[in-house]
mmCIF file of C-alpha atoms in Angstrom:
data_model
loop_
_atom_site.group_PDB
_atom_site.id
_atom_site.type_symbol
_atom_site.label_atom_id
_atom_site.label_comp_id
_atom_site.label_asym_id
_atom_site.label_seq_id
_atom_site.Cartn_x
_atom_site.Cartn_y
_atom_site.Cartn_z
ATOM 1 C CA MET A 1 35.824 -59.134 -14.918
ATOM 2 C CA ALA A 2 33.586 -59.561 -11.852
ATOM 3 C CA GLU A 3 32.969 -63.077 -10.587
ATOM 4 C CA PRO A 4 29.334 -64.367 -10.536
ATOM 5 C CA ASN A 5 27.590 -64.342 -7.145
ATOM 6 C CA PRO A 6 27.561 -67.886 -5.769
ATOM 7 C CA ASP A 7 24.334 -67.247 -3.798
ATOM 8 C CA PRO A 8 21.303 -67.834 -6.092
ATOM 9 C CA GLN A 9 19.004 -65.963 -3.618
ATOM 10 C CA TYR A 10 21.041 -62.797 -3.828
ATOM 11 C CA SER A 11 19.517 -59.792 -5.584
ATOM 12 C CA PRO A 12 21.295 -56.442 -5.979
ATOM 13 C CA PRO A 13 19.863 -53.436 -4.126
ATOM 14 C CA PRO A 14 17.702 -51.002 -6.110
ATOM 15 C CA PRO A 15 19.505 -48.013 -7.550
ATOM 16 C CA SER A 16 19.581 -44.897 -5.382
ATOM 17 C CA VAL A 17 18.118 -41.508 -6.290
ATOM 18 C CA ALA A 18 21.581 -40.279 -7.210
ATOM 19 C CA ASP A 19 21.839 -43.186 -9.700
ATOM 20 C CA GLY A 20 18.486 -42.330 -11.278
ATOM 21 C CA GLY A 21 16.323 -44.749 -9.280
ATOM 22 C CA ILE A 22 12.995 -44.258 -7.494
ATOM 23 C CA PRO A 23 13.254 -43.075 -3.877
ATOM 24 C CA SER A 24 12.358 -45.641 -1.265
ATOM 25 C CA GLY A 25 9.617 -45.227 1.295
ATOM 26 C CA GLY A 26 6.658 -44.152 -0.886
ATOM 27 C CA GLY A 27 7.811 -44.509 -4.506
ATOM 28 C CA TRP A 28 6.734 -41.609 -6.690
ATOM 29 C CA GLY A 29 4.600 -40.284 -3.819
ATOM 30 C CA GLY A 30 7.744 -38.705 -2.388
ATOM 31 C CA PHE A 31 7.797 -36.287 -5.303
ATOM 32 C CA LEU A 32 4.109 -35.419 -4.951
ATOM 33 C CA LYS A 33 4.127 -35.019 -1.189
ATOM 34 C CA MET A 34 3.321 -31.448 -0.155
ATOM 35 C CA ASP A 35 3.454 -30.044 3.348
ATOM 36 C CA ARG A 36 0.438 -28.194 4.698
ATOM 37 C CA PRO A 37 0.856 -24.487 3.936
ATOM 38 C CA LYS A 38 1.450 -22.278 6.948
ATOM 39 C CA LEU A 39 -1.494 -20.035 7.722
ATOM 40 C CA ARG A 40 -1.124 -16.416 8.758
ATOM 41 C CA VAL A 41 -4.154 -15.047 10.630
ATOM 42 C CA THR A 42 -4.379 -11.311 11.384
ATOM 43 C CA SER A 43 -7.230 -9.680 13.297
ATOM 44 C CA GLU A 44 -7.652 -5.975 13.981
ATOM 45 C CA TYR A 45 -10.315 -4.387 16.179
ATOM 46 C CA ASP A 46 -11.226 -0.700 16.066
ATOM 47 C CA SER A 47 -13.391 0.479 18.976
ATOM 48 C CA GLU A 48 -14.608 3.516 16.994
ATOM 49 C CA SER A 49 -16.383 1.338 14.433
ATOM 50 C CA SER A 50 -16.771 -1.743 16.711
ATOM 51 C CA VAL A 51 -15.725 -3.934 13.792
ATOM 52 C CA PHE A 52 -13.152 -6.714 13.518
ATOM 53 C CA PHE A 53 -10.994 -6.723 10.359
ATOM 54 C CA ASN A 54 -9.688 -10.225 9.624
ATOM 55 C CA LYS A 55 -7.197 -11.626 7.113
ATOM 56 C CA ILE A 56 -6.211 -15.261 6.557
ATOM 57 C CA SER A 57 -3.388 -15.945 4.098
ATOM 58 C CA CYS A 58 -1.056 -18.734 3.026
ATOM 59 C CA LYS A 59 1.487 -19.424 0.302
ATOM 60 C CA LEU A 60 0.924 -22.248 -2.180
ATOM 61 C CA LEU A 61 3.024 -24.308 -4.598
ATOM 62 C CA ASP A 62 6.371 -23.612 -2.947
ATOM 63 C CA ASN A 63 5.634 -19.872 -2.581
ATOM 64 C CA LEU A 64 4.642 -19.478 -6.232
ATOM 65 C CA MET A 65 1.173 -18.192 -5.293
ATOM 66 C CA LYS A 66 -0.435 -16.518 -2.300
ATOM 67 C CA LEU A 67 -4.044 -17.028 -1.220
ATOM 68 C CA LYS A 68 -5.721 -14.502 1.085
ATOM 69 C CA LEU A 69 -9.227 -14.238 2.530
ATOM 70 C CA SER A 70 -10.369 -11.000 4.164
ATOM 71 C CA PHE A 71 -13.656 -10.168 5.853
ATOM 72 C CA GLN A 72 -15.187 -8.034 8.576
ATOM 73 C CA ASN A 73 -17.407 -9.056 11.436
ATOM 74 C CA SER A 74 -19.283 -7.065 14.049
ATOM 75 C CA SER A 75 -19.471 -7.759 17.770
ATOM 76 C CA LYS A 76 -22.650 -9.741 17.016
ATOM 77 C CA GLY A 77 -20.735 -12.070 14.708
ATOM 78 C CA GLU A 78 -22.221 -10.736 11.456
ATOM 79 C CA VAL A 79 -19.780 -11.244 8.552
ATOM 80 C CA SER A 80 -19.513 -8.595 5.836
ATOM 81 C CA GLU A 81 -17.370 -7.671 2.824
ATOM 82 C CA PRO A 82 -15.750 -11.077 2.224
ATOM 83 C CA GLN A 83 -12.956 -10.869 -0.358
ATOM 84 C CA VAL A 84 -10.713 -13.577 -1.863
ATOM 85 C CA PHE A 85 -7.283 -12.693 -3.290
ATOM 86 C CA LEU A 86 -5.015 -14.928 -5.344
ATOM 87 C CA THR A 87 -1.682 -13.423 -6.362
ATOM 88 C CA SER A 88 1.394 -14.656 -8.211
ATOM 89 C CA LYS A 89 4.288 -13.107 -10.079
ATOM 90 C CA PHE A 90 2.380 -12.668 -13.348
ATOM 91 C CA PHE A 91 -1.308 -12.825 -12.336
ATOM 92 C CA SER A 92 -3.664 -11.683 -9.563
ATOM 93 C CA LEU A 93 -7.354 -12.230 -8.838
ATOM 94 C CA GLN A 94 -9.597 -10.281 -6.456
ATOM 95 C CA TYR A 95 -13.048 -11.838 -5.960
ATOM 96 C CA ASP A 96 -15.954 -10.139 -4.197
ATOM 97 C CA VAL A 97 -18.116 -12.907 -2.750
ATOM 98 C CA VAL A 98 -21.192 -10.754 -2.103
ATOM 99 C CA GLU A 99 -21.192 -8.938 -5.455
ATOM 100 C CA ASN A 100 -20.060 -12.065 -7.339
ATOM 101 C CA ASP A 101 -17.550 -9.856 -9.138
ATOM 102 C CA ALA A 102 -13.860 -10.250 -9.885
ATOM 103 C CA LEU A 103 -10.934 -8.035 -10.790
ATOM 104 C CA LEU A 104 -8.229 -9.714 -12.872
ATOM 105 C CA LYS A 105 -4.736 -8.280 -13.307
ATOM 106 C CA SER A 106 -1.710 -9.573 -15.208
ATOM 107 C CA SER A 107 1.806 -8.316 -15.791
ATOM 108 C CA PHE A 108 4.719 -9.888 -17.628
ATOM 109 C CA GLU A 109 7.769 -8.970 -19.691
ATOM 110 C CA ILE A 110 7.346 -9.553 -23.421
ATOM 111 C CA ILE A 111 10.991 -8.907 -24.233
ATOM 112 C CA PRO A 112 13.723 -7.325 -22.096
ATOM 113 C CA GLY A 113 12.702 -3.726 -21.484
ATOM 114 C CA LEU A 114 9.090 -4.117 -22.685
ATOM 115 C CA GLN A 115 6.370 -4.981 -20.145
ATOM 116 C CA PHE A 116 2.682 -5.744 -20.671
ATOM 117 C CA ARG A 117 0.038 -4.972 -18.040
ATOM 118 C CA SER A 118 -3.709 -5.525 -18.048
ATOM 119 C CA ALA A 119 -6.687 -5.221 -15.714
ATOM 120 C CA HIS A 120 -10.261 -6.427 -16.253
ATOM 121 C CA GLU A 121 -13.445 -5.996 -14.208
ATOM 122 C CA VAL A 122 -15.619 -9.010 -14.978
ATOM 123 C CA LYS A 123 -19.034 -7.654 -14.007
ATOM 124 C CA ALA A 124 -18.556 -4.221 -15.570
ATOM 125 C CA ARG A 125 -16.907 -5.767 -18.654
ATOM 126 C CA GLN A 126 -14.281 -3.069 -18.767
ATOM 127 C CA GLY A 127 -10.590 -2.802 -18.078
ATOM 128 C CA GLU A 128 -7.273 -1.402 -19.201
ATOM 129 C CA VAL A 129 -4.199 -2.580 -21.102
ATOM 130 C CA ALA A 130 -0.783 -0.938 -20.996
ATOM 131 C CA LEU A 131 2.681 -1.262 -22.507
ATOM 132 C CA VAL A 132 5.734 0.023 -20.606
ATOM 133 C CA LYS A 133 8.994 0.498 -22.538
ATOM 134 C CA ASP A 134 12.396 1.310 -21.068
ATOM 135 C CA LEU A 135 13.944 4.031 -23.227
ATOM 136 C CA ALA A 136 17.417 4.549 -21.783
ATOM 137 C CA GLY A 137 17.482 2.185 -18.850
ATOM 138 C CA PRO A 138 14.777 1.865 -16.169
ATOM 139 C CA ALA A 139 15.127 5.561 -15.238
ATOM 140 C CA TYR A 140 13.415 6.587 -18.508
ATOM 141 C CA GLN A 141 10.124 4.895 -19.355
ATOM 142 C CA LEU A 142 7.268 5.433 -21.792
ATOM 143 C CA GLN A 143 3.891 3.971 -20.863
ATOM 144 C CA LEU A 144 0.938 3.718 -23.257
ATOM 145 C CA SER A 145 -2.372 2.645 -21.713
ATOM 146 C CA SER A 146 -5.869 2.387 -23.114
ATOM 147 C CA ALA A 147 -9.287 1.594 -21.684
ATOM 148 C CA VAL A 148 -11.091 -1.563 -22.851
ATOM 149 C CA PRO A 149 -13.419 -1.023 -24.644
ATOM 150 C CA SER A 150 -11.527 1.945 -26.051
ATOM 151 C CA THR A 151 -13.017 5.423 -25.573
ATOM 152 C CA GLY A 152 -10.386 7.467 -27.393
ATOM 153 C CA LEU A 153 -6.677 7.905 -27.791
ATOM 154 C CA PRO A 154 -4.390 5.991 -25.396
ATOM 155 C CA ARG A 155 -2.938 7.754 -22.372
ATOM 156 C CA ALA A 156 0.803 8.397 -22.671
ATOM 157 C CA THR A 157 3.088 8.819 -19.659
ATOM 158 C CA LEU A 158 6.769 9.682 -19.892
ATOM 159 C CA LYS A 159 8.803 8.998 -16.727
ATOM 160 C CA PHE A 160 12.275 10.425 -16.197
ATOM 161 C CA PRO A 161 14.562 10.960 -13.180
ATOM 162 C CA LEU A 162 13.086 14.391 -12.339
ATOM 163 C CA GLY A 163 9.411 13.358 -12.591
ATOM 164 C CA GLU A 164 6.783 12.371 -15.135
ATOM 165 C CA VAL A 165 4.383 13.924 -17.670
ATOM 166 C CA THR A 166 1.041 12.452 -18.770
ATOM 167 C CA LEU A 167 -0.956 13.277 -21.906
ATOM 168 C CA GLU A 168 -4.584 12.147 -21.816
ATOM 169 C CA GLU A 169 -7.694 12.779 -23.880
ATOM 170 C CA LYS A 170 -10.684 13.765 -21.721
ATOM 171 C CA GLU A 171 -14.280 14.629 -22.401
ATOM 172 C CA GLU A 172 -15.385 18.190 -21.641
ATOM 173 C CA GLU A 173 -18.768 19.870 -21.978
ATOM 174 C CA VAL A 174 -18.635 23.014 -24.110
ATOM 175 C CA GLU A 175 -21.974 24.791 -24.647
ATOM 176 C CA GLU A 176 -23.775 21.676 -23.342
ATOM 177 C CA GLU A 177 -22.111 19.535 -25.986
ATOM 178 C CA PRO A 178 -19.480 16.899 -25.155
ATOM 179 C CA LYS A 179 -16.081 17.573 -26.627
ATOM 180 C CA ARG A 180 -12.839 15.674 -26.272
ATOM 181 C CA ALA A 181 -9.717 17.673 -25.479
ATOM 182 C CA LEU A 182 -6.120 16.840 -24.636
ATOM 183 C CA SER A 183 -5.091 17.409 -21.021
ATOM 184 C CA VAL A 184 -1.604 17.526 -19.551
ATOM 185 C CA ASN A 185 -0.694 16.406 -16.011
ATOM 186 C CA GLY A 186 2.743 16.084 -14.534
ATOM 187 C CA ILE A 187 5.093 16.347 -11.618
ATOM 188 C CA ILE A 188 8.693 17.612 -11.567
ATOM 189 C CA LYS A 189 11.189 17.514 -8.694
ATOM 190 C CA SER A 190 14.521 19.299 -8.444
ATOM 191 C CA HIS A 191 17.154 19.913 -5.755
ATOM 192 C CA ILE A 192 17.455 23.631 -4.959
ATOM 193 C CA LEU A 193 19.353 25.231 -2.051
ATOM 194 C CA ASN A 194 19.812 22.011 -0.064
ATOM 195 C CA GLY A 195 16.136 21.150 -0.457
ATOM 196 C CA VAL A 196 13.691 19.569 -2.905
ATOM 197 C CA CYS A 197 11.321 21.729 -4.957
ATOM 198 C CA THR A 198 8.232 19.964 -6.338
ATOM 199 C CA ALA A 199 5.808 21.279 -8.976
ATOM 200 C CA GLN A 200 2.670 19.234 -9.628
ATOM 201 C CA TYR A 201 0.146 20.203 -12.322
ATOM 202 C CA SER A 202 -3.242 18.464 -12.452
ATOM 203 C CA GLU A 203 -6.730 19.502 -13.584
ATOM 204 C CA GLU A 204 -5.514 23.078 -14.276
ATOM 205 C CA ASN A 205 -4.212 23.373 -10.713
ATOM 206 C CA LEU A 206 -0.545 23.964 -9.934
ATOM 207 C CA ASP A 207 0.850 22.931 -6.540
ATOM 208 C CA LEU A 208 4.302 24.244 -5.635
ATOM 209 C CA ARG A 209 6.120 22.763 -2.654
ATOM 210 C CA TYR A 210 9.597 23.218 -1.231
ATOM 211 C CA ALA A 211 11.046 20.873 1.415
ATOM 212 C CA PHE A 212 14.186 21.560 3.365
ATOM 213 C CA LYS A 213 15.350 18.893 5.812
ATOM 214 C CA ASP A 214 18.420 18.270 7.908
ATOM 215 C CA GLU A 215 19.073 16.233 11.050
ATOM 216 C CA GLN A 216 17.130 18.616 13.324
ATOM 217 C CA LEU A 217 14.862 20.812 11.204
ATOM 218 C CA THR A 218 12.275 20.322 8.459
ATOM 219 C CA PHE A 219 10.665 23.305 6.715
ATOM 220 C CA ILE A 220 7.966 22.821 4.029
ATOM 221 C CA PRO A 221 6.160 25.867 2.542
ATOM 222 C CA SER A 222 3.623 25.235 -0.230
ATOM 223 C CA ILE A 223 1.196 27.193 -2.427
ATOM 224 C CA SER A 224 -1.647 26.085 -4.677
ATOM 225 C CA LEU A 225 -2.581 28.091 -7.793
ATOM 226 C CA PRO A 226 -4.923 29.630 -8.868
ATOM 227 C CA SER A 227 -6.624 29.311 -5.432
ATOM 228 C CA ASN A 228 -3.593 30.931 -3.722
ATOM 229 C CA ALA A 229 -3.930 28.529 -0.781
ATOM 230 C CA VAL A 230 -0.687 28.843 1.206
ATOM 231 C CA SER A 231 0.453 26.541 3.987
ATOM 232 C CA CYS A 232 3.636 26.017 5.934
ATOM 233 C CA ALA A 233 4.821 22.932 7.812
ATOM 234 C CA PHE A 234 7.544 23.033 10.422
ATOM 235 C CA LYS A 235 9.173 20.079 12.212
ATOM 236 C CA ARG A 236 11.805 20.270 14.924
ATOM 237 C CA ARG A 237 13.683 17.275 16.305
ATOM 238 C CA PHE A 238 14.943 17.962 19.836
ATOM 239 C CA SER A 239 16.494 14.516 20.357
ATOM 240 C CA PRO A 240 16.417 11.072 18.719
ATOM 241 C CA SER A 241 13.201 10.371 20.650
ATOM 242 C CA ASP A 242 11.425 13.791 20.676
ATOM 243 C CA LYS A 243 9.932 15.686 17.737
ATOM 244 C CA LEU A 244 7.426 18.557 17.359
ATOM 245 C CA SER A 245 5.410 19.221 14.174
ATOM 246 C CA TYR A 246 3.386 22.342 13.305
ATOM 247 C CA LEU A 247 1.180 23.073 10.257
ATOM 248 C CA TYR A 248 -0.486 26.410 9.452
ATOM 249 C CA HIS A 249 -2.940 27.225 6.607
ATOM 250 C CA PHE A 250 -2.783 30.968 5.826
ATOM 251 C CA ASP A 251 -6.021 31.053 3.793
ATOM 252 C CA THR A 252 -8.174 29.594 6.597
ATOM 253 C CA ASN A 253 -6.097 30.460 9.701
ATOM 254 C CA ASN A 254 -6.376 26.798 10.726
ATOM 255 C CA TRP A 255 -3.400 25.182 12.409
ATOM 256 C CA SER A 256 -2.453 21.875 13.984
ATOM 257 C CA THR A 257 0.441 20.596 16.030
ATOM 258 C CA VAL A 258 1.716 17.150 17.059
ATOM 259 C CA TYR A 259 4.311 16.147 19.637
ATOM 260 C CA LYS A 260 5.950 12.688 19.403
ATOM 261 C CA HIS A 261 8.051 10.871 21.979
ATOM 262 C CA ASN A 262 9.537 7.422 21.382
ATOM 263 C CA VAL A 263 10.247 5.048 24.246
ATOM 264 C CA GLY A 264 12.567 2.566 22.584
ATOM 265 C CA LYS A 265 11.533 1.064 19.271
ATOM 266 C CA ASP A 266 8.197 -0.433 20.237
ATOM 267 C CA CYS A 267 6.477 2.331 22.199
ATOM 268 C CA LYS A 268 5.441 5.810 20.999
ATOM 269 C CA PHE A 269 3.520 8.616 22.695
ATOM 270 C CA LYS A 270 1.780 11.263 20.561
ATOM 271 C CA ALA A 271 -0.277 14.308 21.502
ATOM 272 C CA GLY A 272 -1.758 17.005 19.298
ATOM 273 C CA TYR A 273 -4.356 19.678 18.680
ATOM 274 C CA ASP A 274 -6.323 20.590 15.521
ATOM 275 C CA ALA A 275 -7.751 24.123 15.591
ATOM 276 C CA GLY A 276 -9.937 23.463 12.532
ATOM 277 C CA VAL A 277 -12.161 21.024 14.455
ATOM 278 C CA GLN A 278 -11.150 22.253 17.956
ATOM 279 C CA LEU A 279 -10.003 18.785 18.944
ATOM 280 C CA GLY A 280 -7.164 17.783 21.232
ATOM 281 C CA TRP A 281 -5.946 14.222 21.439
ATOM 282 C CA ALA A 282 -3.294 11.962 22.910
ATOM 283 C CA SER A 283 -2.395 8.384 21.987
ATOM 284 C CA ILE A 284 0.026 5.631 22.933
ATOM 285 C CA TRP A 285 1.290 3.052 20.427
ATOM 286 C CA VAL A 286 2.729 -0.242 21.693
ATOM 287 C CA GLY A 287 4.449 -1.842 18.704
ATOM 288 C CA ASP A 288 6.042 0.013 15.797
ATOM 289 C CA GLU A 289 3.290 2.274 14.409
ATOM 290 C CA GLU A 290 4.606 2.155 10.826
ATOM 291 C CA GLY A 291 6.061 -1.366 10.991
ATOM 292 C CA LYS A 292 4.482 -4.750 10.387
ATOM 293 C CA THR A 293 2.792 -6.823 13.056
ATOM 294 C CA LYS A 294 5.377 -9.569 12.507
ATOM 295 C CA THR A 295 8.134 -7.386 13.963
ATOM 296 C CA ALA A 296 6.083 -6.165 16.959
ATOM 297 C CA PRO A 297 6.440 -7.807 20.391
ATOM 298 C CA VAL A 298 4.206 -10.903 20.631
ATOM 299 C CA LYS A 299 3.186 -10.005 17.047
ATOM 300 C CA MET A 300 0.652 -7.500 18.372
ATOM 301 C CA LYS A 301 0.175 -3.728 18.117
ATOM 302 C CA VAL A 302 -2.058 -1.679 20.438
ATOM 303 C CA GLN A 303 -3.128 1.960 20.211
ATOM 304 C CA VAL A 304 -5.071 3.809 22.908
ATOM 305 C CA MET A 305 -6.337 7.308 22.060
ATOM 306 C CA LEU A 306 -8.134 9.977 24.084
ATOM 307 C CA GLN A 307 -9.991 12.744 22.193
ATOM 308 C CA VAL A 308 -11.219 15.913 23.907
ATOM 309 C CA HIS A 309 -13.291 18.599 22.127
ATOM 310 C CA GLN A 310 -12.531 22.175 23.166
ATOM 311 C CA GLY A 311 -15.250 23.529 25.483
ATOM 312 C CA ASP A 312 -17.094 20.194 25.714
ATOM 313 C CA ILE A 313 -15.258 17.802 27.986
ATOM 314 C CA ASN A 314 -18.377 15.633 28.297
ATOM 315 C CA SER A 315 -17.994 14.610 24.656
ATOM 316 C CA SER A 316 -14.520 13.170 25.271
ATOM 317 C CA ALA A 317 -13.947 9.727 23.775
ATOM 318 C CA LEU A 318 -11.522 6.956 24.660
ATOM 319 C CA MET A 319 -10.769 4.689 21.713
ATOM 320 C CA PHE A 320 -8.416 1.816 21.115
ATOM 321 C CA ARG A 321 -7.188 -0.333 18.268
ATOM 322 C CA VAL A 322 -5.663 -3.796 18.571
ATOM 323 C CA LYS A 323 -3.965 -5.760 15.794
ATOM 324 C CA LYS A 324 -2.769 -9.342 16.400
ATOM 325 C CA ARG A 325 -1.150 -11.921 14.128
ATOM 326 C CA TRP A 326 -1.002 -15.705 14.536
ATOM 327 C CA ASP A 327 1.200 -18.063 12.515
ATOM 328 C CA ILE A 328 -0.409 -21.510 12.393
#
């Protein structure tokens, strides 16, 4: 049994947070205190259009939501196409400030293996709802989607490891009278002779494509039916930093070629010629062309391009594009 404290002025210290007490130095305000979200500002300038493309984004509520503002402005400072985006795991909002219109999207799992998706355009009062069901694991899926308000039977898409097939009811005009008919679209891929053969059927057109690729050579012939448009792409890698590409269209006799040379990871030189428009060009990329600005040196990417039209050197154009990101 503990002895009583002989000092009448003594008072025990308040319980700590671990003991279930209120944290000192601000009371309950410590729980409600939120740090200022970090802003990410990205600006891109294209000399061809003389327009700045700007994006400002930040994450809210401990990264539960992301807020983004995008807009364009000319060299005179005129702002155009302002858009506001709010995205989260289950919901997204895209708001057009000028048109006073919004696009709402949602996606969530009803039960394991069954997902619900929806999209709604506020001003047009139309949208789409869809259900996606895993049949035998995520590799096999059945998706049923329907327009809102409904205009006919729902669209059905079956996805499987080799491709997907879509059945959709469309409106056709027969003898100047509208008639609804069932259309079939799909794509199938298969490995044949160390390559990938792809057959894509859409709008009564069949595109056949074969792609062979190894460490040094890529060969891609393709044909489109019933137009019989045949093309052939050829790529040759001479070294880890040098590659030549060539594309020829047999039906039009148009061809194009591109040579690429990498100087390290963050610098790329490209030169090419397009016989269809009789245009030769050369460009230099500083910063990974396909990568994000965050990974580029000083978080900036620069492209300088020279275009020269065949037979008209006076119409040559020097263009550049600069993309810069700031983290505030």
